[in-house]
Tab-separated table of C-alpha atoms and ligand atoms in Angstrom:
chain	number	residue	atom	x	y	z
A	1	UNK	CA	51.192	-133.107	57.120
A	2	UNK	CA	49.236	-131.711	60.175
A	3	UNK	CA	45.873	-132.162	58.544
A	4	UNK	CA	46.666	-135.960	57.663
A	5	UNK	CA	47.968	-136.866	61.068
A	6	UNK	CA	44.632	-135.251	62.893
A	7	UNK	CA	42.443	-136.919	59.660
A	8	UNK	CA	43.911	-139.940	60.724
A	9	UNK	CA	43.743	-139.667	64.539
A	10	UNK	CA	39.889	-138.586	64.048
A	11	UNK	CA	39.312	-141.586	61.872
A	12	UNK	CA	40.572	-143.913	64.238
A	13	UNK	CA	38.334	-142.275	66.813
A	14	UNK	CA	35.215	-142.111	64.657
A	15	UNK	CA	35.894	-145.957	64.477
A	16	UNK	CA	36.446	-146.509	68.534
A	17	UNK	CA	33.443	-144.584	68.404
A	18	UNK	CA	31.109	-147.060	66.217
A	19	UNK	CA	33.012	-150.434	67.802
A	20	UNK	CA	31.532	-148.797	71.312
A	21	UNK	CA	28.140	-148.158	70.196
A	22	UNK	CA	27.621	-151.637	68.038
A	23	UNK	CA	27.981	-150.522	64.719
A	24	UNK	CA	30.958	-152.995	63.744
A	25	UNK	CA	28.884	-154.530	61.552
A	26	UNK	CA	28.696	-151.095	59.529
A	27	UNK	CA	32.421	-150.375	59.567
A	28	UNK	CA	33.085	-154.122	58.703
A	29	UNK	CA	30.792	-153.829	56.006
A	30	UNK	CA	31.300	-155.443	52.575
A	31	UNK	CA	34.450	-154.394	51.019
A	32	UNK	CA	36.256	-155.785	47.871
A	33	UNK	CA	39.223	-155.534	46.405
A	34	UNK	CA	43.014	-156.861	47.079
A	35	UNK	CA	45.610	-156.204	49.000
A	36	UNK	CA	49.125	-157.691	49.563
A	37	UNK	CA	50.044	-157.340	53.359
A	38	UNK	CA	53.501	-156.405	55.023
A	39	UNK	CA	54.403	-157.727	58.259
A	40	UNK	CA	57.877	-156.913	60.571
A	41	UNK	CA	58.390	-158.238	63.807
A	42	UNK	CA	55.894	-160.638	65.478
A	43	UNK	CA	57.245	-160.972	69.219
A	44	UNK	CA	55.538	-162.042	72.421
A	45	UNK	CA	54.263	-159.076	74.017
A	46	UNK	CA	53.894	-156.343	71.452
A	47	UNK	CA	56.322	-154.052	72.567
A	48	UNK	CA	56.970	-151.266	70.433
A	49	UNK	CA	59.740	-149.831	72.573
A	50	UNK	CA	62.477	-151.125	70.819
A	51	UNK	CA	60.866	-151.521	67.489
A	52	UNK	CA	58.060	-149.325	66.602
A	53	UNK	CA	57.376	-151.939	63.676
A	54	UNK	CA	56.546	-155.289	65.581
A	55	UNK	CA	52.893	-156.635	66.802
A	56	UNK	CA	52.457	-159.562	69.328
A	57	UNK	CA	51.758	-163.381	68.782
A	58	UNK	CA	48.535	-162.829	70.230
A	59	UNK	CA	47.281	-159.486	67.600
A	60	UNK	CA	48.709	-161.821	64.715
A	61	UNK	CA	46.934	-165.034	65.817
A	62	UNK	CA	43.530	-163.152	66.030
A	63	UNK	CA	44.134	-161.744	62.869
A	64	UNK	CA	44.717	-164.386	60.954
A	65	UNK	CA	42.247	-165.971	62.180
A	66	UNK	CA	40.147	-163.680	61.493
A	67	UNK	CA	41.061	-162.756	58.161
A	68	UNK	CA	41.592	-166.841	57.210
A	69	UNK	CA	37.543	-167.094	58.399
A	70	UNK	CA	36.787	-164.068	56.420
A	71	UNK	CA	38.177	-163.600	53.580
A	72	UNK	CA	40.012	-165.113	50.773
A	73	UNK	CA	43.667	-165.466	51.467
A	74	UNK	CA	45.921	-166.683	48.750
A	75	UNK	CA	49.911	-167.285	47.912
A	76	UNK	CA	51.899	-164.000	45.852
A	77	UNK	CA	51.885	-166.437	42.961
A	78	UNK	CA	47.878	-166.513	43.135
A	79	UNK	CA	47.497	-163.200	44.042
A	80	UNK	CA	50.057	-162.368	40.682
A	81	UNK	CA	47.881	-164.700	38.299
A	82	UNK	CA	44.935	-162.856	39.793
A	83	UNK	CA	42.980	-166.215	41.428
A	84	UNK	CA	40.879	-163.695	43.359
A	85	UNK	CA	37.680	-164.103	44.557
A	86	UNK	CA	34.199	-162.086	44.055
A	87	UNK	CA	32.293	-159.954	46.382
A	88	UNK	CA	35.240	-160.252	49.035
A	89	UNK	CA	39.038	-159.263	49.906
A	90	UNK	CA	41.686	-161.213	48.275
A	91	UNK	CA	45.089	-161.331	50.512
A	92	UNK	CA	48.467	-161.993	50.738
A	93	UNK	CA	50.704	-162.039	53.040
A	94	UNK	CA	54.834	-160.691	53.299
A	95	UNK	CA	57.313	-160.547	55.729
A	96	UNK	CA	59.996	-158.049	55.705
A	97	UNK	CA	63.152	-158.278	57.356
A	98	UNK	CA	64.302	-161.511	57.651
A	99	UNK	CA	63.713	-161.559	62.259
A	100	UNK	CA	64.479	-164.760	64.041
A	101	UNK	CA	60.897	-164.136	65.448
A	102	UNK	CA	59.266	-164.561	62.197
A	103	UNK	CA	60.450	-168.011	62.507
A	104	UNK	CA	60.107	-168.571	65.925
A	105	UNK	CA	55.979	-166.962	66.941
A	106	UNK	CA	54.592	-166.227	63.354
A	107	UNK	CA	55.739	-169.418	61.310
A	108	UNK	CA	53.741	-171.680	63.376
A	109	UNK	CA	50.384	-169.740	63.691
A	110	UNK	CA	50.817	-169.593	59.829
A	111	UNK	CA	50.912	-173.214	59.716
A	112	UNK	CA	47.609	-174.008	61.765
A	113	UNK	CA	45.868	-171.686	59.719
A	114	UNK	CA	47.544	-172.992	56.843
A	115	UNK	CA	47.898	-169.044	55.732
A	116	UNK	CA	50.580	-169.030	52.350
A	117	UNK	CA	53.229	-166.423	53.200
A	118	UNK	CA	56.562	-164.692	51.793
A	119	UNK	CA	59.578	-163.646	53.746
A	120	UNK	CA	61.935	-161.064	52.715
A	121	UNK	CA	65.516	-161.194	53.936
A	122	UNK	CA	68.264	-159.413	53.712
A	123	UNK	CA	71.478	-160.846	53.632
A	124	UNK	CA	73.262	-158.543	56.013
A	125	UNK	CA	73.999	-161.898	58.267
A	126	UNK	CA	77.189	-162.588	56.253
A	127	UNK	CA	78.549	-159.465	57.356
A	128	UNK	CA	76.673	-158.950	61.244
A	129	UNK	CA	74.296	-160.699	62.938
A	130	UNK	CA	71.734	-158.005	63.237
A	131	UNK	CA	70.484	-155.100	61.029
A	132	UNK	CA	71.760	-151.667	61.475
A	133	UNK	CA	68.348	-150.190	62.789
A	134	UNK	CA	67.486	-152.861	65.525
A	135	UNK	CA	71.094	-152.372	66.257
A	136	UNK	CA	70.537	-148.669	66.955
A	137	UNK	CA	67.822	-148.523	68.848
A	138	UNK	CA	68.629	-151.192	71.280
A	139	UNK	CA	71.642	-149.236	72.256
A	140	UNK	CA	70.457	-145.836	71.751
A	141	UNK	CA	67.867	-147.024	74.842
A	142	UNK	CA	70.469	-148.591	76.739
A	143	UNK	CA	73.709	-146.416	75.937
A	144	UNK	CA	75.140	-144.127	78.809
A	145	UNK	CA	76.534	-142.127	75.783
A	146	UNK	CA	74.960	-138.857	75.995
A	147	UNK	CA	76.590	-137.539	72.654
A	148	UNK	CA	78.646	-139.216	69.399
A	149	UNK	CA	80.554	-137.863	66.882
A	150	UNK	CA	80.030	-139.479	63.671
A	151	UNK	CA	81.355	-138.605	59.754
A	152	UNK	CA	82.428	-135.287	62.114
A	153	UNK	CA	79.098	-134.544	63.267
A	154	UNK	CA	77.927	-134.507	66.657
A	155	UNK	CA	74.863	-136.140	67.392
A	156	UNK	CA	72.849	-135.788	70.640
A	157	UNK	CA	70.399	-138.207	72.561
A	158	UNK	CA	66.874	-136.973	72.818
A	159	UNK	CA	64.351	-137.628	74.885
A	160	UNK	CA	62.915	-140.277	72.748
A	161	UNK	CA	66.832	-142.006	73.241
A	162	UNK	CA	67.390	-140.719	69.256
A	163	UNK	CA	71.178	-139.363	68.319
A	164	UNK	CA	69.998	-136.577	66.206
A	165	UNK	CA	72.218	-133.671	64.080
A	166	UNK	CA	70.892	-130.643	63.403
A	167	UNK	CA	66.632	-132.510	63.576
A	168	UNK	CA	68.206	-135.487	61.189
A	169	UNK	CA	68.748	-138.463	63.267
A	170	UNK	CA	71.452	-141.170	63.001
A	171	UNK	CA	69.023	-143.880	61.794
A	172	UNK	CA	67.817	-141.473	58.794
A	173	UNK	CA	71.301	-141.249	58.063
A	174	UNK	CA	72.318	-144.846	58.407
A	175	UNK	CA	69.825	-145.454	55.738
A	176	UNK	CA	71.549	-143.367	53.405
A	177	UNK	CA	74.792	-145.198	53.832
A	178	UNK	CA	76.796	-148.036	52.437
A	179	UNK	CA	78.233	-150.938	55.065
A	180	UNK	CA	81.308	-150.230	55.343
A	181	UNK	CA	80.408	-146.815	56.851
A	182	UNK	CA	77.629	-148.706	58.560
A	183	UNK	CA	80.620	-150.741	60.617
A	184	UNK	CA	81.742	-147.412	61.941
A	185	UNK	CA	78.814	-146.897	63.503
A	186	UNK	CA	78.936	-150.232	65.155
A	187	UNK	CA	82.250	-149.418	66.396
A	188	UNK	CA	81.537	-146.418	68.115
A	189	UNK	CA	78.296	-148.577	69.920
A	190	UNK	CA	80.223	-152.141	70.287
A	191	UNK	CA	80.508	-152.250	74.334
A	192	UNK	CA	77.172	-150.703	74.845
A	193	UNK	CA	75.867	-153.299	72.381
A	194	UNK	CA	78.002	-155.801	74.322
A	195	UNK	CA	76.970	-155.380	77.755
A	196	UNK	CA	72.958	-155.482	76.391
A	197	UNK	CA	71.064	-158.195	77.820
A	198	UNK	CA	71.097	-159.800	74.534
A	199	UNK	CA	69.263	-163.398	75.356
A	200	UNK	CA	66.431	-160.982	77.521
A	201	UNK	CA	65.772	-158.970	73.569
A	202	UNK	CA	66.376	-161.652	70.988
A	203	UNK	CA	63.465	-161.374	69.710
A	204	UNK	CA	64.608	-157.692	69.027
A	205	UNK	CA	67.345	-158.170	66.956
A	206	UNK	CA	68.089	-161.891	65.976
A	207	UNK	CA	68.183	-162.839	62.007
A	208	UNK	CA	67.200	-165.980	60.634
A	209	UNK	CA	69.774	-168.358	60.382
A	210	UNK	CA	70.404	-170.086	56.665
A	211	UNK	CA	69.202	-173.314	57.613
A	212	UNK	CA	66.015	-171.430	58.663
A	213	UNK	CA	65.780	-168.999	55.611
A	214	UNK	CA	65.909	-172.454	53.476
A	215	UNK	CA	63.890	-174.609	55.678
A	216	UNK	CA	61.074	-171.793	54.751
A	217	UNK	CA	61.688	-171.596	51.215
A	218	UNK	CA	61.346	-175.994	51.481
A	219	UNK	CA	57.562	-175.578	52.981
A	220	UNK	CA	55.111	-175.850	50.615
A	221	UNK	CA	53.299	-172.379	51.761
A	222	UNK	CA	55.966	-170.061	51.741
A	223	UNK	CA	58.498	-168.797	49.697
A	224	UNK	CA	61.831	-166.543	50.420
A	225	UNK	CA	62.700	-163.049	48.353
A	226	UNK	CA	65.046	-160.509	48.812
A	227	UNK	CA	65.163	-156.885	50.759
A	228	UNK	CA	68.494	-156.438	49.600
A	229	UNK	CA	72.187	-157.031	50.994
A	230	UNK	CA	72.106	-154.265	53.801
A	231	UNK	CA	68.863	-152.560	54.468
A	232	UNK	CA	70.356	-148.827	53.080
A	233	UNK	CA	67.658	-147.286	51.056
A	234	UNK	CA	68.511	-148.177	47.203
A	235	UNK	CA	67.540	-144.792	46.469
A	236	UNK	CA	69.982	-142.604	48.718
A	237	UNK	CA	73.779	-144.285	47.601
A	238	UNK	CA	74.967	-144.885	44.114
A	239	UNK	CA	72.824	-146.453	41.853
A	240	UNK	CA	75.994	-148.987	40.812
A	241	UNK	CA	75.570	-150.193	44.678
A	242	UNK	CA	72.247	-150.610	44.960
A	243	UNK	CA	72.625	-152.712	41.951
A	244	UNK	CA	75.108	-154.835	43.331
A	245	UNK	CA	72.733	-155.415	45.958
A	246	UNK	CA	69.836	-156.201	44.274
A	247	UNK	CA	71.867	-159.206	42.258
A	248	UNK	CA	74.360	-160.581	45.054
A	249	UNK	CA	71.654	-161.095	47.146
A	250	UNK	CA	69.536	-162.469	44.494
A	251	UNK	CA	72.588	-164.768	44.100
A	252	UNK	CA	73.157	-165.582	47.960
A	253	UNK	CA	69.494	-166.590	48.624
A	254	UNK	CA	69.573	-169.047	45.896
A	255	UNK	CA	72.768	-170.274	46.952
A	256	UNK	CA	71.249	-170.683	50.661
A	257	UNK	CA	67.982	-172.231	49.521
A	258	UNK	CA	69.425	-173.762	46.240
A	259	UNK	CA	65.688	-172.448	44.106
A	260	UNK	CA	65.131	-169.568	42.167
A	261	UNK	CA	65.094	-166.423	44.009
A	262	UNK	CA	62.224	-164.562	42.144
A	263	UNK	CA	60.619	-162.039	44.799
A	264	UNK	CA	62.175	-158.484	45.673
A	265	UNK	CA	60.817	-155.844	48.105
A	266	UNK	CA	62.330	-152.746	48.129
A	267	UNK	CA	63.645	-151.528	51.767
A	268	UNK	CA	61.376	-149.156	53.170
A	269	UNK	CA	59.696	-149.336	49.862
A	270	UNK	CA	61.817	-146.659	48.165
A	271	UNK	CA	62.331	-147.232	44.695
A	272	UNK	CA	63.253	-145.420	40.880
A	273	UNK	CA	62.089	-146.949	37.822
A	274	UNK	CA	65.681	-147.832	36.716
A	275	UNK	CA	66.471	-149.854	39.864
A	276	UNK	CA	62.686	-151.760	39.157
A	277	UNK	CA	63.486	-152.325	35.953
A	278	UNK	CA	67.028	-153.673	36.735
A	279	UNK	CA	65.262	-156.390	39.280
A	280	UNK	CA	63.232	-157.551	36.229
A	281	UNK	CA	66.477	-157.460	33.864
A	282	UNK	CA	68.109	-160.143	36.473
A	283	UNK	CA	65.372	-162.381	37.217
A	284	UNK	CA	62.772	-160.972	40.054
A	285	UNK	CA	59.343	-161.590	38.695
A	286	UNK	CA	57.742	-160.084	41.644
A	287	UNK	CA	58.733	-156.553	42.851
A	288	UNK	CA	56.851	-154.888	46.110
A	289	UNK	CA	56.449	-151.479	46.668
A	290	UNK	CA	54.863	-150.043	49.619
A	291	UNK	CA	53.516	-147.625	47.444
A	292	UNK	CA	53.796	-146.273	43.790
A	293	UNK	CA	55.734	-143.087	42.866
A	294	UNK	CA	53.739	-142.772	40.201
A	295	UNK	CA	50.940	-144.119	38.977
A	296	UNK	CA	51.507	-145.338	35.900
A	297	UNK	CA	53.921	-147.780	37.834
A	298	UNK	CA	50.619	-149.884	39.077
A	299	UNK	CA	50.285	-150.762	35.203
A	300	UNK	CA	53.080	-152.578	35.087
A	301	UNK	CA	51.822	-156.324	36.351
A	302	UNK	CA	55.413	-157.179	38.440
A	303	UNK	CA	55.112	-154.445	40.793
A	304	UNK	CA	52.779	-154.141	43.097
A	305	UNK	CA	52.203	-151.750	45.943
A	306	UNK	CA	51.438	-153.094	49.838
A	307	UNK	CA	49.623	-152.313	52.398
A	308	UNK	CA	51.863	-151.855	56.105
A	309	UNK	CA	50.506	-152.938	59.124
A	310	UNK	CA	50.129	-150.797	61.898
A	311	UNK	CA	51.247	-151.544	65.485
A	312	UNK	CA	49.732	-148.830	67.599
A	313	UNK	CA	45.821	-149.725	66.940
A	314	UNK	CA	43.299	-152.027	67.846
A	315	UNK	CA	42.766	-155.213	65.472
A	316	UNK	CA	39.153	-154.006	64.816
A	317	UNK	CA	40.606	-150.714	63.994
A	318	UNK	CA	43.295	-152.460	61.480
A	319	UNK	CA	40.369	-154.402	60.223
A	320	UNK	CA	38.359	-151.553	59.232
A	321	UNK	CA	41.775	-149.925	57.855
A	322	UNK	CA	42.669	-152.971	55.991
A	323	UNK	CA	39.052	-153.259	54.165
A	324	UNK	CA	39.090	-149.610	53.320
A	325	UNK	CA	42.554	-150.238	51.942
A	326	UNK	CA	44.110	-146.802	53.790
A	327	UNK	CA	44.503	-144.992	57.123
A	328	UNK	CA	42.862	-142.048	56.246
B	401	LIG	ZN1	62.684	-153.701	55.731
């Protein structure tokens, strides 16, 4: 674990290091191959305070751009009948999470480039407005609450504004958990999260509305999938529940956007082969990974594995990432 995090920080110098002294045209150098992208949160400033997952307007703009110029940028259905290109990178673009400002600053920079994209929602807006981890760390930041007892356990605020147990904190353990235990959770928060300065952080926390989710899946260059009902990893509660996610929100996407719902993406990317296999058994045709548990997964033509995009590094450093294919 060590090693990998100082092999990564020394890559990312070593690539500072040839930007500075002119060799970009060595590290941009001629790569091929394909990758299938996953975006968060695009908001206006970059701020990874309250979401270590989101990248600016401006970053996303200039990579588009860039990669729209450079490379060969295709839909998920292209990408899945394998139109790629030769002697370059073939790309396509996702969206998970289902944020209001994936309509609101990414949408229309994807439109002037005309870039295809997907969008992955969840449909935790029938039950709350926001999903469980934007809801925690906005008021973990802005909470006066030094400790909270949750399921019996105390958890304590650390420096980095986490509620932790015993190391694990509350957002690894909100993963692992089904709503209604989720709803708890937003009890014990509900006037810190209502005195936030909610209009100030929309960009933090807001869903997409219906009308929005289907006025994406209507535009010819995108189309909508599911990330399940709630965001809990599919992996950590009972396989019957993650099931039941998997299909009703299979069945409440279509109902929004009234058209097959045939792409899945797997929260956080954790997956088993029975859950896979039961998103193929009900209809998905597509099902993203972030990456395989094992590799005779990548054989099988519906799922493919994705490549994250990283907030906390230059674009030309994400470029040089991205054409490699890794972070190491
Ligand atoms: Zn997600």
């Amino acid at each position: 674990m060590l090693w990998m995090r100082i092999k990564y920080r020394l890559g990312l110098l070593y690539k500072i290091l040839l930007f500075k002294i002119g060799l970009k045209k060595w590290l941009l150098k001629d790569r091929y191959g394909e990758r299938i992208l996953v975006f968060h949160g695009i908001d206006s400033i970059g701020e990874t305070k309250y979401n270590s997952r989101f990248i600016s307007k401006f970053f996303f703009e200039a990579f588009i751009k860039h990669i729209s110029t450079h490379y060969n940028v295709i839909s998920l259905d292209d990408f899945y009948a394998k139109k790629f290109k030769k002697n370059t990178l073939n790309i396509a673009i996702t969206f998970d999470d289902g944020l209001l400002n994936n309509y609101q600053n990414a949408l229309p920079i994807l439109k002037k480039y005309k870039v295809p994209a997907c969008f992955y929602i969840t449909t935790i807006h029938e039950k709350a407005p926001y999903l469980w981890a934007d809801f925690l760390d906005l008021v973990s930041i802005h909470t006066k609450k030094e400790e909270i007892v949750f399921q019996n356990k105390a958890y304590i605020k650390n420096q980095k504004n986490e509620f932790t147990h015993q190391n694990v904190s509350l957002k690894n353990i909100a993963k692992t958990i089904t709503y209604k235990d989720i709803a708890l959770l937003y009890d014990i928060f509900k006037e810190d999260w209502n005195a936030l300065p909610k209009e100030e952080l929309n960009e933090y926390w807001e869903l997409m509305s219906p009308d929005q989710i289907k006025e994406i899946a209507d535009h010819p260059l995108f189309t909508i999938g599911s990330h399940a009902e709630t965001h809990a990893s599919l992996i950590n509660i009972s396989v019957a529940t993650a099931k039941e996610e998997i299909l009703q929100s299979k069945k409440s996407l279509e109902n929004i956007c009234q058209q097959p719902i045939e792409e899945f993406a797997f929260p956080f990317g954790y997956y088993t082969e029975e859950l896979a296999k039961y998103c193929l058994e009900v209809g998905y045709k597509k099902v993203l990974l972030v990456d395989y548990n094992i590799k005779s997964h990548a054989e099988n033509e519906a799922l493919k594995n994705r490549f994250v995009m990283n907030p906390y590094i230059t674009l030309e450093q994400q470029l040089a990432c991205l054409l490699k294919g890794s972070y190491f």
